[in-house]
Amino acid sequence: MTDILEVTELEVTYQRSIRALHGVNLRVAKGQITALLGANGAGKSTTLRAISGFIGLDNARVTAGNVRYLGEDITGLQLPKTIHKGIVLVPERDKVFTNLTVAENLEVVSTTRAEGSNWRQIEEEIFVYFPRLAKLRNKPAGLLSGGERQMLAIGSALVCKPNLLLIDELSLGLAPVIVDEIIERLRDIHARTDLSILLVEQSAAVAFALASYGFVLENGKVELEGATQDLRTNQKILELYLGTGSAGRADYLANARRRREERANV
Amino acid sequence: MQILANIVVLTSLYALVACGYVLVYKVSRVLNLAHGELMILGAYLLVATSAGIASDPLAAIALTAMFSIVVGLSVYLLLMRKMTGQPVLAAVLTTVALGILLRGAMVLIWGPQQLNVGAMISFDNASIALTDSVRVSTAALWLVVCTFLVYLGLLAFLHMSRWGMRMRASGQNALLAAQRGINLHTVYALAWTLSTFSGSLAGVLVTLDSRIDVNMAVIGLKAFPAALVGGLDSLPGALIGAGVIAALEVLLIHYVNPLLSDVVPFLVLIAILIVRPWGLYGTKEELNRV
């Protein structure tokens, strides 16, 4: 299987002094959904931002390692060039233009790929993926719920016609029922297109539900990787992605597992 | 009734100048303190055009409008483009420097004396009787019409065209705009161009109504409270702010003391900064103004 993205020994430094990544290695297989798990501050968002390109405002730089996309070295490539290559990010926070309506949020998107093509048609395509958005067409995005914003953010990213979609925190802060709907929508989109997706998650359950392969990031390094069915049963992952020092939580989960097993035995 | 007419004319002037502040601020969060000088530069461009190229008033004004677009674009490309991604304070101070520079350059080129632009392009600024008791000058009438058209055009552009939407989007979240493939430089250049164009238009029309000298750049400063009263990032707000400032100014001049005219806008400015710093229609979160 070929890889669409290959990140080797990536190091990122903010403001010339604060090192956020300490040599991250990961791969995204073409046409697959890959998950990047980790706790707060593990460096997940930085990894995605480094791949999708910084802008001058970020004051961040790739100081070592490289990013290869479709075999081409794109290390340090800035926005909007990365978008023109087909790498599109759904950011964690501030993911929609709150002062614009849902339809306008889709229309402002501009890439050489989307430019010139038929507008209504692109909009309708997105509304097929997210029927809920069609009804909200003329509503300001600032009035949408968290789940609707996530759908709109994914939708407007899709307008860029990505080959590789990077999603930062798919489920964070959303109600479980909405998360289930979004997971279903993403599976649907993934089945209809040959999109490759790199998904950043704090929830292992969501990551395992979608991804076929996963990486676990801890303190700016990948600590663990594997196919999700292997990760699912990995003892270490529970402790790892909960972060160090949260042994209490790990105990709780271990106890819960034991109780479940006991019930199963009875 | 004459007072009402005066208020409408002054409102139009302040509104036309204020929309330049609003456009640049709304899109890039930069306060353009050289706007008054750019406005007068527009008027001096008319002097230059009429002296050398065109003698017909309409042709001269059309050419001036085109030059003002070039000026706005140059200001962005040569100066403000470097400021993208820098702290906002640096950008604002750059505009202060630009204003001082322009003022000096205009005195050097056109001299400190007053010029009668109307006479130069043989513009007949006749007084028109709207009713028996209400009279306005031709230039003032043009000013009202132009302001109306500019606002109509700008609102339609911002809400109905894709580049207009992109300007609103970039103002709300520049990072996300970049992540959605919007070229921020194009958006900012567009804002500066439109702002300088509308400002120059105001400069041309106001100097046709009187004379021109460099000190008229103070009108730009007086229109700033109008932009701020309405909320710096709202076009309809700027229109209402201009109305408030103009009405107060005209009424106080008429009933109290003409010397108040230079003070009133700034009294209102201070009052609004204390009571409602984000203005009547501005975005409330934006409190870290420079």
XYZ file of C-alpha atoms in Angstrom:
556
model
C 0.000 0.000 0.000
C 1.426 3.393 -0.907
C 1.585 6.264 1.501
C 0.126 9.634 0.562
C 1.896 11.306 3.462
C 5.125 10.453 5.211
C 6.395 12.476 8.145
C 9.934 11.731 9.310
C 11.622 12.982 12.482
C 9.592 16.204 12.397
C 10.586 18.949 14.792
C 8.682 22.231 15.111
C 9.801 25.275 17.073
C 7.556 28.169 18.049
C 8.976 31.678 18.423
C 12.486 30.372 17.750
C 12.762 28.749 21.157
C 9.781 26.646 22.188
C 10.098 23.148 20.774
C 6.665 21.552 20.318
C 7.594 18.385 18.408
C 10.597 16.186 19.096
C 10.921 14.013 16.024
C 7.486 12.792 15.004
C 7.258 9.858 12.580
C 3.993 8.937 10.949
C 2.478 7.790 7.688
C -0.939 8.068 6.106
C -1.807 5.308 3.667
C -3.535 6.386 0.485
C -7.294 6.181 0.681
C -7.224 5.229 4.357
C -8.302 6.931 7.550
C -5.426 7.243 10.006
C -5.812 8.428 13.570
C -3.406 10.433 15.676
C -4.209 9.977 19.356
C -2.870 11.881 22.300
C -3.660 13.984 25.326
C -3.790 17.759 25.514
C -0.493 19.371 24.642
C 0.959 16.196 23.149
C 1.651 18.028 19.878
C -1.200 16.726 17.742
C -2.412 20.105 16.497
C 1.129 21.274 15.843
C 1.748 18.179 13.739
C -1.327 18.919 11.631
C -0.458 22.605 11.314
C 3.074 21.736 10.240
C 1.728 19.455 7.512
C -0.959 21.859 6.301
C 1.423 24.824 6.318
C 2.010 27.691 8.702
C 1.513 31.330 7.887
C 3.813 34.177 8.961
C 1.424 34.982 11.809
C 2.118 31.668 13.545
C 5.774 32.422 14.197
C 6.466 28.705 13.920
C 9.032 26.813 11.915
C 9.910 23.241 10.998
C 13.448 22.961 12.378
C 14.233 19.349 11.503
C 12.843 16.345 9.718
C 10.688 16.367 6.645
C 7.210 15.948 5.269
C 6.721 14.030 2.040
C 3.420 14.190 0.220
C 2.853 11.929 -2.786
C 6.588 11.350 -2.856
C 7.368 15.064 -2.995
C 9.191 16.932 -0.231
C 6.822 19.643 1.032
C 8.580 20.448 4.319
C 7.930 24.027 5.364
C 5.610 24.735 2.451
C 3.273 27.559 3.477
C -0.388 28.297 2.901
C -2.020 28.555 0.412
C 0.391 26.389 -1.624
C -0.398 23.320 0.465
C -4.081 23.749 -0.375
C -3.281 23.887 -4.064
C -1.543 20.553 -3.617
C -4.689 19.113 -2.028
C -3.873 19.179 1.679
C -6.741 20.763 3.606
C -7.133 21.248 7.353
C -10.269 21.368 9.488
C -8.968 23.376 12.448
C -9.839 22.666 16.060
C -11.204 26.052 17.097
C -12.689 28.912 15.027
C -13.483 26.552 12.194
C -16.237 28.568 10.490
C -16.683 32.228 9.603
C -19.276 33.169 12.218
C -20.369 36.377 10.465
C -21.142 34.571 7.213
C -24.121 32.364 6.444
C -23.751 28.635 5.905
C -23.962 29.033 2.119
C -21.476 31.933 2.170
C -19.068 29.829 4.220
C -18.998 27.361 1.352
C -18.820 30.053 -1.309
C -15.830 31.998 0.017
C -13.595 28.965 -0.292
C -11.037 29.609 -2.958
C -8.555 27.288 -4.499
C -7.438 26.975 -8.038
C -9.289 23.664 -7.921
C -12.651 25.086 -6.871
C -12.360 28.359 -8.743
C -14.333 28.621 -11.908
C -16.384 25.531 -11.274
C -20.088 25.697 -10.845
C -21.035 27.046 -7.465
C -24.522 25.719 -6.918
C -23.301 22.287 -7.923
C -20.472 22.320 -5.379
C -22.867 23.527 -2.704
C -25.391 20.828 -3.511
C -22.664 18.163 -3.326
C -21.826 19.272 0.196
C -25.512 19.340 1.129
C -25.798 15.743 -0.054
C -23.089 14.772 2.433
C -24.607 16.909 5.183
C -28.374 17.215 4.565
C -28.739 19.031 7.868
C -26.766 21.982 6.465
C -29.128 22.430 3.522
C -31.888 23.553 5.870
C -29.544 26.019 7.564
C -28.335 27.489 4.270
C -29.141 31.119 5.093
C -28.423 31.041 8.805
C -25.320 32.858 10.116
C -22.711 30.256 11.032
C -22.278 31.965 14.409
C -25.712 30.658 15.404
C -24.958 27.008 14.599
C -24.466 24.337 17.252
C -21.062 22.753 17.744
C -21.987 19.693 15.689
C -23.382 21.779 12.843
C -20.228 23.886 12.861
C -18.116 20.747 12.605
C -20.195 19.577 9.640
C -19.901 22.969 7.964
C -16.153 23.043 8.612
C -15.719 19.607 7.041
C -18.016 20.670 4.201
C -16.081 23.831 3.413
C -12.830 21.869 3.583
C -14.281 19.428 1.048
C -15.002 22.337 -1.318
C -11.212 22.714 -1.576
C -11.259 19.247 -3.203
C -8.636 17.707 -0.917
C -6.648 14.542 -1.519
C -5.618 14.548 2.099
C -8.004 15.868 4.721
C -6.584 16.728 8.132
C -9.157 16.938 10.909
C -8.166 18.448 14.244
C -10.332 17.127 17.096
C -13.355 15.660 15.388
C -15.368 14.885 18.519
C -14.095 17.378 21.085
C -16.950 19.077 22.939
C -19.711 17.442 20.918
C -22.657 15.414 22.185
C -22.267 11.641 21.621
C -25.327 11.471 19.361
C -23.834 14.196 17.116
C -20.459 12.455 17.109
C -22.177 9.277 15.894
C -23.845 11.215 13.086
C -20.597 12.861 12.012
C -18.760 9.527 12.100
C -21.436 8.064 9.868
C -21.235 11.035 7.467
C -17.450 10.770 7.304
C -17.631 7.044 6.568
C -20.070 7.842 3.799
C -17.817 10.545 2.325
C -14.811 8.263 2.611
C -16.670 5.457 0.837
C -17.704 7.719 -2.041
C -14.328 9.365 -2.618
C -10.736 8.224 -2.529
C -10.009 10.727 0.202
C -7.187 10.012 2.652
C -7.846 11.331 6.135
C -5.560 12.051 9.075
C -7.687 12.392 12.163
C -6.529 13.918 15.430
C -8.496 12.659 18.419
C -8.481 12.559 22.174
C -11.194 9.932 22.219
C -9.863 6.487 21.406
C -13.403 5.252 20.818
C -13.966 7.733 17.979
C -10.539 7.089 16.517
C -11.056 3.336 16.536
C -14.527 3.661 15.034
C -13.177 5.454 11.972
C -9.516 4.722 11.460
C -7.783 1.608 10.219
C -4.381 2.613 11.559
C -3.361 4.733 14.504
C -0.447 6.588 16.051
C -0.221 7.633 19.674
C 1.569 10.889 20.348
C 3.047 11.690 23.726
C 5.157 14.765 24.610
C 5.952 15.548 20.986
C 6.925 11.979 20.007
C 5.088 9.000 18.606
C 5.104 6.406 21.383
C 2.998 3.713 19.785
C 1.546 2.775 16.425
C -0.384 -0.031 14.873
C -3.541 -1.207 13.150
C -6.543 -0.068 15.179
C -7.692 -3.616 15.934
C -4.309 -4.206 17.581
C -4.340 -0.896 19.394
C -7.815 -1.585 20.695
C -6.547 -4.494 22.746
C -3.239 -2.897 23.686
C -2.903 -2.502 27.450
C -0.354 0.245 27.126
C -2.502 2.540 25.050
C -5.021 3.083 27.823
C -2.311 4.382 30.129
C -0.471 6.220 27.388
C -3.103 8.345 25.825
C -4.517 9.229 29.208
C -1.188 10.896 29.904
C 1.304 10.282 32.679
C 0.230 10.871 36.238
C -3.384 9.917 35.684
C -2.968 6.487 37.180
C -6.221 6.965 39.045
C -8.144 7.148 35.801
C -6.271 4.156 34.421
C -7.152 2.224 37.568
C -10.755 3.156 37.133
C -10.728 1.861 33.575
C -8.930 -1.319 34.640
C -11.506 -1.863 37.356
C -14.303 -1.268 34.919
C -12.798 -3.834 32.598
C -12.437 -6.334 35.411
C -16.059 -5.822 36.439
C -17.150 -6.341 32.858
C -15.169 -9.559 32.642
C -16.618 -10.745 35.920
C -20.105 -10.116 34.660
C -19.288 -11.957 31.467
C -17.999 -14.926 33.470
C -21.124 -15.196 35.588
C -34.939 73.418 6.662
C -31.595 74.801 5.543
C -30.131 73.255 8.701
C -31.489 69.865 7.729
C -29.942 70.188 4.273
C -26.620 71.149 5.860
C -26.799 68.115 8.135
C -27.437 65.786 5.188
C -24.514 67.224 3.236
C -22.118 67.020 6.171
C -23.348 63.505 6.965
C -22.566 62.481 3.399
C -19.065 63.893 3.645
C -18.267 62.197 6.942
C -19.878 58.961 5.812
C -17.907 58.870 2.564
C -14.651 59.454 4.423
C -15.574 57.102 7.281
C -16.273 54.133 5.022
C -12.581 54.178 4.085
C -11.590 53.677 7.723
C -14.221 50.967 8.087
C -13.155 49.005 4.992
C -9.518 48.720 5.983
C -10.263 48.116 9.655
C -12.984 45.560 8.980
C -10.742 43.480 6.772
C -7.308 43.810 8.330
C -7.899 45.301 11.824
C -5.544 48.112 10.860
C -6.552 51.675 11.592
C -5.457 53.800 8.653
C -4.433 57.115 10.173
C -3.232 58.384 6.789
C -6.757 58.333 5.419
C -7.209 62.117 5.652
C -3.988 62.715 3.740
C -4.909 60.128 1.114
C -8.243 61.895 0.748
C -6.594 65.262 0.071
C -4.075 63.565 -2.207
C -7.087 62.559 -4.294
C -8.056 66.212 -4.595
C -4.503 67.214 -5.538
C -4.515 64.476 -8.169
C -7.451 66.325 -9.687
C -5.337 69.498 -9.703
C -2.548 67.613 -11.461
C -4.875 65.997 -13.978
C -6.653 69.226 -14.836
C -3.369 71.095 -15.217
C -1.759 68.619 -17.571
C -4.083 66.112 -19.158
C -7.786 66.798 -19.185
C -9.637 70.093 -19.148
C -13.151 68.705 -19.225
C -14.438 68.407 -15.618
C -15.932 64.926 -16.006
C -12.891 63.510 -17.802
C -10.611 65.003 -15.165
C -12.640 63.507 -12.335
C -12.774 60.097 -14.017
C -8.999 60.122 -14.522
C -8.491 61.167 -10.921
C -10.621 58.246 -9.782
C -8.386 55.899 -11.759
C -5.232 57.459 -10.315
C -6.632 57.101 -6.812
C -7.063 53.377 -7.417
C -3.400 53.200 -8.411
C -2.459 55.129 -5.264
C -4.439 52.783 -3.010
C -2.946 49.718 -4.634
C 0.574 51.146 -4.363
C 0.129 51.993 -0.681
C -0.714 48.365 -0.028
C 1.826 46.743 -2.311
C 4.780 48.972 -1.469
C 4.115 49.607 2.190
C 1.350 47.784 4.011
C 2.037 44.396 2.435
C 5.210 44.202 4.489
C 3.092 44.735 7.588
C 0.917 41.658 7.064
C 1.561 39.315 9.957
C 3.289 42.030 11.989
C 1.727 43.395 15.178
C -1.176 45.732 14.441
C 0.559 48.576 16.274
C 3.440 48.481 13.790
C 0.978 48.734 10.910
C -0.901 51.643 12.499
C 2.329 53.527 13.169
C 3.296 52.945 9.552
C 0.110 54.680 8.459
C 0.921 57.609 10.776
C 4.327 57.898 9.119
C 2.732 57.640 5.696
C 0.342 60.456 6.570
C 3.142 62.781 7.660
C 5.162 61.883 4.581
C 2.232 62.550 2.233
C 1.485 65.862 3.900
C 5.065 67.009 3.432
C 5.197 65.789 -0.148
C 1.965 67.561 -1.055
C 3.236 70.873 0.340
C 6.480 70.403 -1.607
C 4.699 69.669 -4.865
C 1.657 71.934 -4.763
C 2.748 74.566 -2.231
C 1.128 75.718 0.970
C -1.290 78.221 -0.602
C -4.957 77.538 -1.251
C -5.890 76.443 -4.756
C -9.253 76.808 -6.399
C -9.756 73.415 -8.020
C -13.226 74.232 -9.303
C -11.880 77.094 -11.370
C -9.050 74.930 -12.704
C -11.366 72.389 -14.264
C -14.005 75.066 -14.985
C -16.494 73.340 -12.714
C -19.580 75.471 -12.229
C -20.385 75.171 -8.536
C -23.709 76.991 -8.795
C -26.061 77.122 -5.862
C -29.182 75.081 -6.499
C -32.503 75.970 -4.897
C -34.176 72.816 -3.609
C -37.100 74.832 -2.258
C -37.596 78.566 -1.811
C -35.581 78.691 1.366
C -33.187 75.732 0.958
C -30.132 76.043 -1.254
C -27.179 73.691 -1.695
C -24.166 73.908 -3.976
C -23.780 71.636 -6.998
C -20.725 69.943 -5.471
C -22.624 69.264 -2.251
C -25.442 67.693 -4.224
C -22.910 65.495 -6.026
C -21.447 64.565 -2.669
C -24.804 63.327 -1.375
C -25.465 61.349 -4.550
C -21.965 59.826 -4.617
C -22.090 58.816 -0.956
C -25.404 57.101 -1.515
C -24.067 55.251 -4.561
C -20.795 54.286 -2.880
C -22.597 52.824 0.143
C -25.067 50.984 -2.039
C -22.256 49.627 -4.178
C -20.086 48.622 -1.237
C -22.885 46.841 0.600
C -23.878 44.961 -2.544
C -20.240 44.063 -3.187
C -19.565 42.851 0.356
C -22.687 40.714 0.528
C -23.245 39.488 -2.993
C -19.883 39.008 -4.645
C -17.457 36.245 -3.732
C -14.554 38.625 -3.237
C -16.731 40.788 -1.019
C -17.622 37.763 1.087
C -13.949 36.870 1.247
C -13.218 40.354 2.594
C -15.769 39.841 5.367
C -14.446 36.344 6.026
C -10.818 37.474 6.244
C -11.757 40.228 8.668
C -13.475 37.747 10.918
C -10.740 35.092 10.894
C -7.627 35.659 8.808
C -6.032 32.316 9.686
C -9.092 30.337 8.650
C -9.313 32.405 5.470
C -5.762 31.358 4.619
C -6.634 27.755 5.452
C -9.529 27.961 3.011
C -7.250 29.089 0.211
C -8.213 32.765 0.256
C -5.307 34.927 -0.816
C -5.065 37.460 2.008
C -2.883 39.811 -0.012
C -5.570 40.135 -2.680
C -8.197 40.791 -0.031
C -6.115 43.451 1.736
C -5.111 45.108 -1.530
C -8.795 45.263 -2.470
C -9.668 46.887 0.855
C -6.950 49.521 0.515
C -7.910 50.258 -3.065
C -11.608 50.686 -2.306
C -10.816 52.736 0.769
C -8.495 55.107 -1.082
C -10.920 55.385 -3.968
C -13.856 56.412 -1.775
C -11.616 58.718 0.255
C -10.283 60.429 -2.868
C -13.813 60.854 -4.135
C -14.694 62.606 -0.899
C -11.557 64.745 -1.190
C -12.369 65.789 -4.745
C -15.971 66.684 -3.977
C -15.251 68.578 -0.782
C -12.497 70.644 -2.391
C -14.718 71.404 -5.394
C -17.107 72.884 -2.868
C -14.440 75.143 -1.348
C -10.707 75.460 -1.915
C -7.937 72.973 -1.406
C -4.981 73.095 0.934
C -3.075 70.466 2.846
C -4.725 71.297 6.165
C -8.002 69.944 4.864
C -6.671 66.524 5.783
C -8.170 67.328 9.179
C -11.550 66.367 7.695
C -10.222 62.818 7.684
C -9.519 63.123 11.376
C -12.998 64.543 11.998
C -14.629 61.679 10.124
C -12.803 59.146 12.289
C -15.180 59.672 15.252
C -18.032 58.992 12.825
C -16.528 55.618 11.958
C -15.919 54.838 15.605
C -19.366 55.887 16.862
C -20.961 53.422 14.464
C -18.471 50.712 15.333
C -15.264 50.563 13.336
C -16.191 47.419 11.440
C -19.737 48.233 10.359
C -20.646 50.149 7.205
C -24.253 50.954 8.202
C -22.804 51.934 11.572
C -20.458 54.413 9.877
C -23.413 55.980 8.092
C -25.315 56.416 11.349
C -22.200 57.600 13.166
C -21.657 60.204 10.466
C -25.258 61.337 10.924
C -24.822 61.711 14.669
C -21.587 63.688 14.387
C -22.849 65.885 11.559
C -26.140 66.689 13.265
C -24.431 67.638 16.515
C -21.854 69.721 14.709
C -24.339 71.646 12.564
C -26.753 72.241 15.429
C -24.062 73.426 17.830
C -22.550 75.717 15.206
C -25.919 77.200 14.486
C -27.276 77.572 18.006
C -24.218 77.829 20.206
C -20.889 78.802 18.740
C -19.275 78.243 15.315
C -15.912 77.702 17.000
C -17.235 74.386 18.359
C -17.128 72.752 14.936
C -13.598 71.385 15.361
C -14.230 70.137 18.872
C -17.600 68.393 18.644
C -16.530 65.212 16.803
C -13.797 64.565 19.336
C -16.076 65.194 22.302
C -18.390 62.558 20.868
C -15.364 60.312 20.261
C -14.301 60.490 23.894
C -17.857 60.005 25.111
C -18.377 56.882 22.989
C -14.975 55.461 23.982
C -16.002 55.720 27.619
C -19.551 54.436 27.283
C -19.409 51.937 24.427
C -15.896 51.426 23.046
C -17.021 49.010 20.353
C -19.456 51.568 18.926
C -23.137 51.319 18.144
C -22.946 48.441 15.668
C -19.401 47.181 16.025
C -18.254 43.723 17.016
C -18.108 43.658 20.778
C -15.127 41.338 21.191
C -12.806 43.751 19.491
C -11.641 45.738 22.449
C -7.898 45.586 21.928
C -7.885 48.570 19.619
C -4.785 50.497 18.787
